[in-house]
Amino acid sequence: MDTVLITGGTGHLGRDVVAALKSRYRVRVLARSRGQDPDVEWIKGDLATGAGVQDSVSGAQIVIHAATLSPAARRGYLLPTDFWRSPPQVDVDGTRRLLEEARKAGVAHFAYISIVGVDRSRIPYMLVKHAAEELVRAGGVPWSVLRATQFHWLADRMLGKASRMPLLAVPGALVTHPVDSRDFAAYVADRVQEGPGGDCETFGGPEVLELRDLVRQWQQARGRKFRVLNVPAPARLRRAARDMTAPNGRLGDTTWSDWLRTHQPE
Ligand SMILES: NC(=O)c1ccc[n+]([C@@H]2O[C@H](COP(=O)([O-])OP(=O)(O)OC[C@H]3O[C@@H](n4cnc5c(N)ncnc54)[C@H](OP(=O)(O)O)[C@@H]3O)[C@@H](O)[C@H]2O)c1
């Protein structure tokens, strides 16, 4: 059985990837704090400092790099600073470190998890992800880049925070393409088994929704009745939102409303 190292294995997608791969590989996770799963080999480390990185790749044939640091995703809402800069320590510096150690250790496949539209966006977090993709392409280790659209958990977290306000301004005509991280994890697991695939087919959910529908379905599912003010969206913003959808790529089965029915708010 090959050993697969998963970074970010304690995160939303990472947990799903671990679950999808446990029966097929020896699964190892590099994490800042050890998880509980006894079927996983836990390596304590930190991509931002490099601690544990060398140990984590030693003897691994495959690396799935799903760790990330998005301050906006962590807090569940955007601040003006999110439009100026995004910390590069994990996504860029950490990717560089991990790649270097993977190359030295002779890793056969480095799979990088990314986001649809990073090459067309000017949002700092997306630029950081795109820079990491470019490192992977040039890193000297056979690679795959696997891009997904926006995960359901993040939309749920953001709407949960936004709903504390009495009134939410929504550029309702913007499109969004939410996806279940578990559906994507199954796709990642399959692609990893096929070996390095370069830039792989994108992955999205089964439907592209207008933002107003996403919010309406969330309100119904969560029973939250704040007022929604529909505001117009400039053409540039509408284009930017469309660039983050991928209706022509591979699609999962789980709709936003299915997901809301089966997941409690975090
Ligand atoms: N969220 C989305 O909508 C979305 C959509 C498409 C693609 N993606 C991509 O999918 C991947 C996973 O995203 P996610 O939503 O599952 O993120 P997440 O839940 O925020 O998980 C991030 C993971 O990265 C780890 N991490 C953060 N800083 C670290 C460090 N210094 N050293 C080691 N590990 C560190 C976290 O560990 P701790 O628990 O220790 O913090 C956590 O396990 C990312 O590449 C992301 O860009 C996300």
CSV table of N, CA and C in Angstrom, one decimal, residues 75-77 152-165 168 214-215 218-219 222 224 226 256 260 265-266:
chain,number,residue,atom,x,y,z
A,75,ARG,N,-12.8,33.7,9.5
A,75,ARG,CA,-13.7,34.5,10.3
A,75,ARG,C,-15.1,34.4,9.8
A,76,GLY,N,-15.3,34.1,8.5
A,76,GLY,CA,-16.6,34.0,7.9
A,76,GLY,C,-17.2,35.3,7.4
A,77,TYR,N,-16.4,36.3,7.3
A,77,TYR,CA,-16.8,37.6,6.6
A,77,TYR,C,-15.6,38.3,6.1
A,152,HIS,N,-19.8,24.5,0.1
A,152,HIS,CA,-21.0,24.8,0.8
A,152,HIS,C,-20.7,25.3,2.2
A,153,TRP,N,-19.7,24.7,2.9
A,153,TRP,CA,-19.5,25.1,4.3
A,153,TRP,C,-19.2,26.6,4.4
A,154,LEU,N,-18.5,27.1,3.4
A,154,LEU,CA,-18.1,28.5,3.4
A,154,LEU,C,-19.3,29.4,3.2
A,155,ALA,N,-20.1,29.1,2.3
A,155,ALA,CA,-21.3,29.9,2.1
A,155,ALA,C,-22.2,29.9,3.3
A,156,ASP,N,-22.3,28.7,3.9
A,156,ASP,CA,-23.1,28.6,5.2
A,156,ASP,C,-22.5,29.4,6.3
A,157,ARG,N,-21.2,29.4,6.4
A,157,ARG,CA,-20.6,30.2,7.5
A,157,ARG,C,-20.8,31.6,7.3
A,158,MET,N,-20.6,32.1,6.0
A,158,MET,CA,-20.7,33.5,5.7
A,158,MET,C,-22.1,34.0,5.9
A,159,LEU,N,-23.1,33.2,5.5
A,159,LEU,CA,-24.4,33.7,5.6
A,159,LEU,C,-24.8,33.7,7.1
A,160,GLY,N,-24.3,32.7,7.9
A,160,GLY,CA,-24.5,32.7,9.3
A,160,GLY,C,-24.1,33.9,10.0
A,161,LYS,N,-22.9,34.4,9.6
A,161,LYS,CA,-22.4,35.7,10.2
A,161,LYS,C,-23.2,36.9,9.7
A,162,ALA,N,-23.5,36.9,8.4
A,162,ALA,CA,-24.2,38.0,7.8
A,162,ALA,C,-25.6,38.2,8.4
A,163,SER,N,-26.2,37.0,8.8
A,163,SER,CA,-27.6,37.1,9.2
A,163,SER,C,-27.7,37.7,10.6
A,164,ARG,N,-26.6,38.0,11.2
A,164,ARG,CA,-26.7,38.7,12.5
A,164,ARG,C,-27.1,40.2,12.3
A,165,MET,N,-27.0,40.7,11.1
A,165,MET,CA,-27.4,42.0,10.8
A,165,MET,C,-28.9,42.0,10.4
A,168,LEU,N,-29.6,42.6,5.0
A,168,LEU,CA,-28.4,42.1,4.2
A,168,LEU,C,-28.5,42.6,2.7
A,214,LEU,N,-29.4,31.5,-3.6
A,214,LEU,CA,-28.6,30.8,-2.6
A,214,LEU,C,-29.0,31.3,-1.2
A,215,VAL,N,-29.2,32.7,-1.1
A,215,VAL,CA,-29.6,33.3,0.2
A,215,VAL,C,-31.0,32.8,0.6
A,218,TRP,N,-31.0,29.3,1.9
A,218,TRP,CA,-30.4,29.3,3.2
A,218,TRP,C,-31.4,29.8,4.3
A,219,GLN,N,-32.1,30.9,4.0
A,219,GLN,CA,-33.0,31.4,5.0
A,219,GLN,C,-34.1,30.4,5.3
A,222,ARG,N,-32.5,27.4,7.3
A,222,ARG,CA,-32.0,27.8,8.6
A,222,ARG,C,-33.0,28.5,9.5
A,224,ARG,N,-34.1,31.6,9.2
A,224,ARG,CA,-33.6,33.0,9.6
A,224,ARG,C,-34.3,34.0,8.7
A,226,PHE,N,-34.1,37.5,8.2
A,226,PHE,CA,-33.6,38.9,8.1
A,226,PHE,C,-34.0,39.4,6.7
A,256,TRP,N,-27.2,22.5,-3.1
A,256,TRP,CA,-27.1,23.4,-1.9
A,256,TRP,C,-28.2,23.0,-0.9
A,260,LEU,N,-27.8,21.7,2.9
A,260,LEU,CA,-28.4,22.4,4.0
A,260,LEU,C,-29.3,21.4,4.9
A,265,PRO,N,-25.6,24.1,11.2
A,265,PRO,CA,-24.6,25.2,11.2
A,265,PRO,C,-23.4,24.9,12.1
A,266,GLU,N,-22.2,25.3,11.7
A,266,GLU,CA,-21.1,25.0,12.6
A,266,GLU,C,-21.1,25.8,13.9
